[in-house]
Short mmCIF file of C-alpha atoms in Angstrom, two decimals:
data_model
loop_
_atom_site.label_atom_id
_atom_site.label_comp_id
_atom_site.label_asym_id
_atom_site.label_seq_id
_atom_site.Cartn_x
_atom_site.Cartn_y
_atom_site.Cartn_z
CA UNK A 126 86.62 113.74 123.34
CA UNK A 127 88.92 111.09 123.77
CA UNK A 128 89.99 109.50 120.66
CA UNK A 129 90.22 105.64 119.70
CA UNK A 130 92.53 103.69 121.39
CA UNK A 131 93.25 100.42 120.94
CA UNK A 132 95.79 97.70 123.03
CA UNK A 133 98.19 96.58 123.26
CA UNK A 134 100.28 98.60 120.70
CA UNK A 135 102.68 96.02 119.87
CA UNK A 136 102.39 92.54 120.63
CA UNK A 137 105.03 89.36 119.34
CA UNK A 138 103.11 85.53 119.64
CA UNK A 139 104.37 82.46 118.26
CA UNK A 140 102.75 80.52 115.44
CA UNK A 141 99.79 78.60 116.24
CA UNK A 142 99.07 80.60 119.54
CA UNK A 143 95.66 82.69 119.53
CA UNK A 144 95.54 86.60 120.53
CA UNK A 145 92.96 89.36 121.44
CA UNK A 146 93.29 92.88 120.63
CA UNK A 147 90.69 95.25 121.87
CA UNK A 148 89.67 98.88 120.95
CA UNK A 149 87.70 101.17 122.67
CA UNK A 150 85.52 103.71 120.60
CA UNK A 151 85.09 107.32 120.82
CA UNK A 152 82.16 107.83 123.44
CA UNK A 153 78.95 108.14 121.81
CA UNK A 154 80.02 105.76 118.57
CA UNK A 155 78.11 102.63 117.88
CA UNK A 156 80.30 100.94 115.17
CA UNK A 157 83.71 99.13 115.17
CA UNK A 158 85.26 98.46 112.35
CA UNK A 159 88.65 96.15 111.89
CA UNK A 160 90.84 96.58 109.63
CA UNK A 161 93.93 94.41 108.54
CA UNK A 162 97.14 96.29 107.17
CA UNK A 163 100.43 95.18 105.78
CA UNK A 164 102.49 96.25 103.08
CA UNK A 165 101.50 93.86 100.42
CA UNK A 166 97.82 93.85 100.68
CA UNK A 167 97.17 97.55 102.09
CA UNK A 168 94.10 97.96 104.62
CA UNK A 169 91.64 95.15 104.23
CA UNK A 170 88.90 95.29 105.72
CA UNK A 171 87.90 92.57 108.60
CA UNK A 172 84.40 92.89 110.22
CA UNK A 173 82.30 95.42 111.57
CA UNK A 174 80.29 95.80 114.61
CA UNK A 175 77.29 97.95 115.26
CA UNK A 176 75.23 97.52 118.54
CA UNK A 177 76.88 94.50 119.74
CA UNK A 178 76.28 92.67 116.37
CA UNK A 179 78.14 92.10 113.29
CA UNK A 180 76.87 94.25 110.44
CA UNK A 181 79.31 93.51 107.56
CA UNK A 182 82.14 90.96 107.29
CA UNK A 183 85.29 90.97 104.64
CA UNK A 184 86.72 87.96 103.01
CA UNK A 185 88.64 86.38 105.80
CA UNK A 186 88.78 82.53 107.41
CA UNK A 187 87.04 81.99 110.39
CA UNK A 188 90.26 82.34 112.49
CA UNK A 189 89.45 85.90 112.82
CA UNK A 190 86.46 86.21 114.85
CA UNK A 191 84.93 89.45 116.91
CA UNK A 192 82.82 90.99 119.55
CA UNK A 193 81.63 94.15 120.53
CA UNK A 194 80.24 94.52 123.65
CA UNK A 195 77.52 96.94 125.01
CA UNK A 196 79.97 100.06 126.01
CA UNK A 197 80.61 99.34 122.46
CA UNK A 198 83.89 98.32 123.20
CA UNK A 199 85.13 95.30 121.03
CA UNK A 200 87.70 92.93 120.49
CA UNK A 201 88.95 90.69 117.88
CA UNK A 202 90.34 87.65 118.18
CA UNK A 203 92.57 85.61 116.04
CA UNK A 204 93.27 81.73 117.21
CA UNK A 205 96.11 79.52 115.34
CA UNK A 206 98.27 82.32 114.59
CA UNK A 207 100.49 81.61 111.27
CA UNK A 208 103.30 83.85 109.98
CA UNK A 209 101.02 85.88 107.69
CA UNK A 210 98.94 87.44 110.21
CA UNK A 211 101.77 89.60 110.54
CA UNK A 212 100.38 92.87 110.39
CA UNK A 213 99.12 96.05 111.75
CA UNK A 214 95.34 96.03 113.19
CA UNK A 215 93.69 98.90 112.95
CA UNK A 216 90.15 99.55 114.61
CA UNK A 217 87.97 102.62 113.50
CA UNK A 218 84.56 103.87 115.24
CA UNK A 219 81.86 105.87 113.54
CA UNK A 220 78.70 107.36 114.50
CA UNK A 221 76.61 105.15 112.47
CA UNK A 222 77.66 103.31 109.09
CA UNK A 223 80.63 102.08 108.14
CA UNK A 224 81.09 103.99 104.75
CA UNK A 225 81.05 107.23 106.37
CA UNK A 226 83.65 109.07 108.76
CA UNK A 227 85.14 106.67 110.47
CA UNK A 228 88.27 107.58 113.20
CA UNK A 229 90.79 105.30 113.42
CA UNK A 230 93.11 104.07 116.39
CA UNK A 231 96.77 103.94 116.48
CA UNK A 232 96.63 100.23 115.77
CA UNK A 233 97.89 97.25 117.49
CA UNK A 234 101.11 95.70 115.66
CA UNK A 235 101.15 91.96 115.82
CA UNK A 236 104.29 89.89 114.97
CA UNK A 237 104.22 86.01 114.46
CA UNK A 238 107.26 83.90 114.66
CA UNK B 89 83.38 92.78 93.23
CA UNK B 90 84.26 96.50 92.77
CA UNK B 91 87.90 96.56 91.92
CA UNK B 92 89.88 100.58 92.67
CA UNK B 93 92.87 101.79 91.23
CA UNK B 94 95.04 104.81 92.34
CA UNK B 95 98.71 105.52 91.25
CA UNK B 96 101.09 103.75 92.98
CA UNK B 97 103.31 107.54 93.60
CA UNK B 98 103.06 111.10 92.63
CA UNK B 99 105.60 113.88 93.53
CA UNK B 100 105.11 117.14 93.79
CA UNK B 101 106.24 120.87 95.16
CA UNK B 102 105.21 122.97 98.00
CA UNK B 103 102.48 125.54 96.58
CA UNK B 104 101.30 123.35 93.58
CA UNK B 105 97.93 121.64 93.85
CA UNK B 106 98.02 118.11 93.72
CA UNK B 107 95.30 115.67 92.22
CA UNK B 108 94.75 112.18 93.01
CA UNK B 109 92.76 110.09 90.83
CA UNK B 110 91.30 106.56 92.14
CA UNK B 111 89.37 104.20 89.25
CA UNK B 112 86.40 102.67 90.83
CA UNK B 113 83.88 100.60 88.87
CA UNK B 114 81.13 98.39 89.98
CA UNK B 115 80.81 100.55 93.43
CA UNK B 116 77.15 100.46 95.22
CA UNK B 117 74.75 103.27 93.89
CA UNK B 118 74.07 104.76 97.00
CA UNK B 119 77.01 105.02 98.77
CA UNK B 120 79.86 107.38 99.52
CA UNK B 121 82.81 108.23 98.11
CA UNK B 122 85.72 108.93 101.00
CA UNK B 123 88.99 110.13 101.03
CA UNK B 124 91.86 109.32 104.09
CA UNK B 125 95.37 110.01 104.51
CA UNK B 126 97.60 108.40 106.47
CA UNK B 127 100.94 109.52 108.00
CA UNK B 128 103.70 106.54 109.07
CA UNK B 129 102.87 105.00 112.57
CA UNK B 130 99.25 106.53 112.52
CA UNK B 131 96.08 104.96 111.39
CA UNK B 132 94.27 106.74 108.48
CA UNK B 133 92.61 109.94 108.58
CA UNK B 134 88.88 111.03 107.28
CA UNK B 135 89.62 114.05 104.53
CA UNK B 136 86.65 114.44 102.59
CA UNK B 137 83.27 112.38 101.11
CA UNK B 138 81.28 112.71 98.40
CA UNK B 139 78.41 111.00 96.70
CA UNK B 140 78.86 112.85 93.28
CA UNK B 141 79.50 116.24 91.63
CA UNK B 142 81.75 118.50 93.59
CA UNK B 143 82.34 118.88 97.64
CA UNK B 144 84.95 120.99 99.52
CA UNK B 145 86.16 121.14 102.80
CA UNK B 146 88.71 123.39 104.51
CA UNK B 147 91.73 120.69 102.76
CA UNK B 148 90.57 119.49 99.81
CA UNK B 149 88.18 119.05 97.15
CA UNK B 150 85.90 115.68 95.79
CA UNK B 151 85.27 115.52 91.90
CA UNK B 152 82.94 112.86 91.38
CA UNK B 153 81.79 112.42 87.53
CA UNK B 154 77.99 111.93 87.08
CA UNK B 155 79.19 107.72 86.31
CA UNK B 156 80.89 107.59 89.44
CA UNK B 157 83.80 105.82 88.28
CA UNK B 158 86.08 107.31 89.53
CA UNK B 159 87.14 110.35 91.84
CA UNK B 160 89.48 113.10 91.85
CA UNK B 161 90.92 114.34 95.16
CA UNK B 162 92.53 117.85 94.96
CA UNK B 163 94.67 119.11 97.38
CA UNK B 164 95.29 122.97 97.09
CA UNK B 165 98.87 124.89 97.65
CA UNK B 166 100.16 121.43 99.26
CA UNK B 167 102.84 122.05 102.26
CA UNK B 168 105.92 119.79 103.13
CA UNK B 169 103.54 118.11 105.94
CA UNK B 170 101.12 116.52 103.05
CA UNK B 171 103.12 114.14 102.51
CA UNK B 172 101.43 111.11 103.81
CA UNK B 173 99.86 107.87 101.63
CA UNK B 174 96.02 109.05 100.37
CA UNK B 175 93.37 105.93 100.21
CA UNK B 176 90.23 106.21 98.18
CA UNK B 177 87.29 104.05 99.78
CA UNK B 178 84.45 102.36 98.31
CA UNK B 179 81.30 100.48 99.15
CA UNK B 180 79.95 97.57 97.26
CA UNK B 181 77.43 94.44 98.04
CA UNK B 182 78.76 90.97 96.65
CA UNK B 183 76.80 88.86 99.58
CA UNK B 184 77.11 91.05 101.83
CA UNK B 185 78.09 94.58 101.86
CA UNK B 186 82.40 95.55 101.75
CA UNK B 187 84.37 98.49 102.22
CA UNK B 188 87.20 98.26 99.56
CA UNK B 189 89.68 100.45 99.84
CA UNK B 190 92.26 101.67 97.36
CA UNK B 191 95.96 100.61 97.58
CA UNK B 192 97.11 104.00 98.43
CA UNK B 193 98.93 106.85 96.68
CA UNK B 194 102.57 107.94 98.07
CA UNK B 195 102.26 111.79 97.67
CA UNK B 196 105.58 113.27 97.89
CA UNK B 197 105.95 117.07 98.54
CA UNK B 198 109.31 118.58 97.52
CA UNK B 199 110.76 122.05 98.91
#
């Protein structure tokens, strides 16, 4: 099976500019889970997605918003970039809930200036 | 909020097992317990999950006391190529149900 993969790998936007990554789940899994990493905070968990609606949500503003759609593929969005959303986004699929084995994409790294 | 707590580093030698302790208290009652590891430029990777007592896997072993506050992952005979950053991972409900991971152990495998 093909694995998680997420794009674009790398992407540079400016502050206050708004950007969509998207991941696409191993076939057959239902949830989506993004994940927020960066050195100072570790992997912080973002939202999660299970049959096209959101299941759970961590503490983040409403800048960061998601989708999942009904290949189960799913995007996040984040609108009015600012300089601490610097950060590698990871996306992870599971068979069914969140808390168990989850597989994990490459991650998109996003750089604001 | 449950709160985790792993050790920042550990070192070690090829051939020596290696455990990994991560503090967890206030975590949801029926939940897992997972281990991942993650290598530079990758995203993390599932090792093992327990809910409590003892579970193996062909890479490691779970030690979950019967209070479940904490977890002990053991890594037999570790090679050069274990050394990677281990999370611990948690459940817990506060209003709504969060994963809370650990901040990550630096294993370091010496020759």
């Amino acid at each position: 099976k093909a694995g998680v993969t997420q794009t674009p790998r790398y992407l540079i936007k400016t502050r206050g500019q708004q950007v969509t990554l998207s991941c696409s789940p191993i076939s057959g899994h239902r949830s989506v889970s993004w994940y927020q990493q960066t050195p100072g905070q570790g992997l912080q968990f973002l939202f999660e997605y299970f049959s096209e609606t959101q299941r759970n949500k961590g503490n983040f503003p409403g800048r960061f918003s998601g989708r999942q759609f009904s290949n189960s593929r799913s995007e996040m969005n984040v609108s009015t970039l600012e300089l601490g959303d610097s950060a590698l986004y990871l996306c992870a699929s599971s068979q069914g809930q969140t808390a168990y084995e989850q597989y994990f994409g490459p991650g998109t790294r996003l750089t604001v200036t | 909020l449950a709160k985790t707590t792993q050790p920042i580093s550990m070192d070690s030698y090829e051939g020596q097992e290696v455990n990994i302790t991560c503090s967890h208290n206030n975590i949801a009652t029926n939940d897992y317990i997972t281990w991942y590891q993650q290598f530079p430029s990758q995203g993390p990777r599932f090792i093992i999950q327990g809910y409590k007592t003892k579970v193996t896997n062909e890479v490691a072993s779970l030690f979950i006391p019967a209070d479940r506050k904490s977890s002990t992952l053991s890594l037999p005979r570790v090679s050069l190529s274990d050394t990677a950053v281990y999370y611990c991972l948690v459940g817990d409900w506060d209003s709504n149900y969060q994963l809370i991971w650990g901040a990550g152990t630096k294993l370091i495998i010496k020759p």
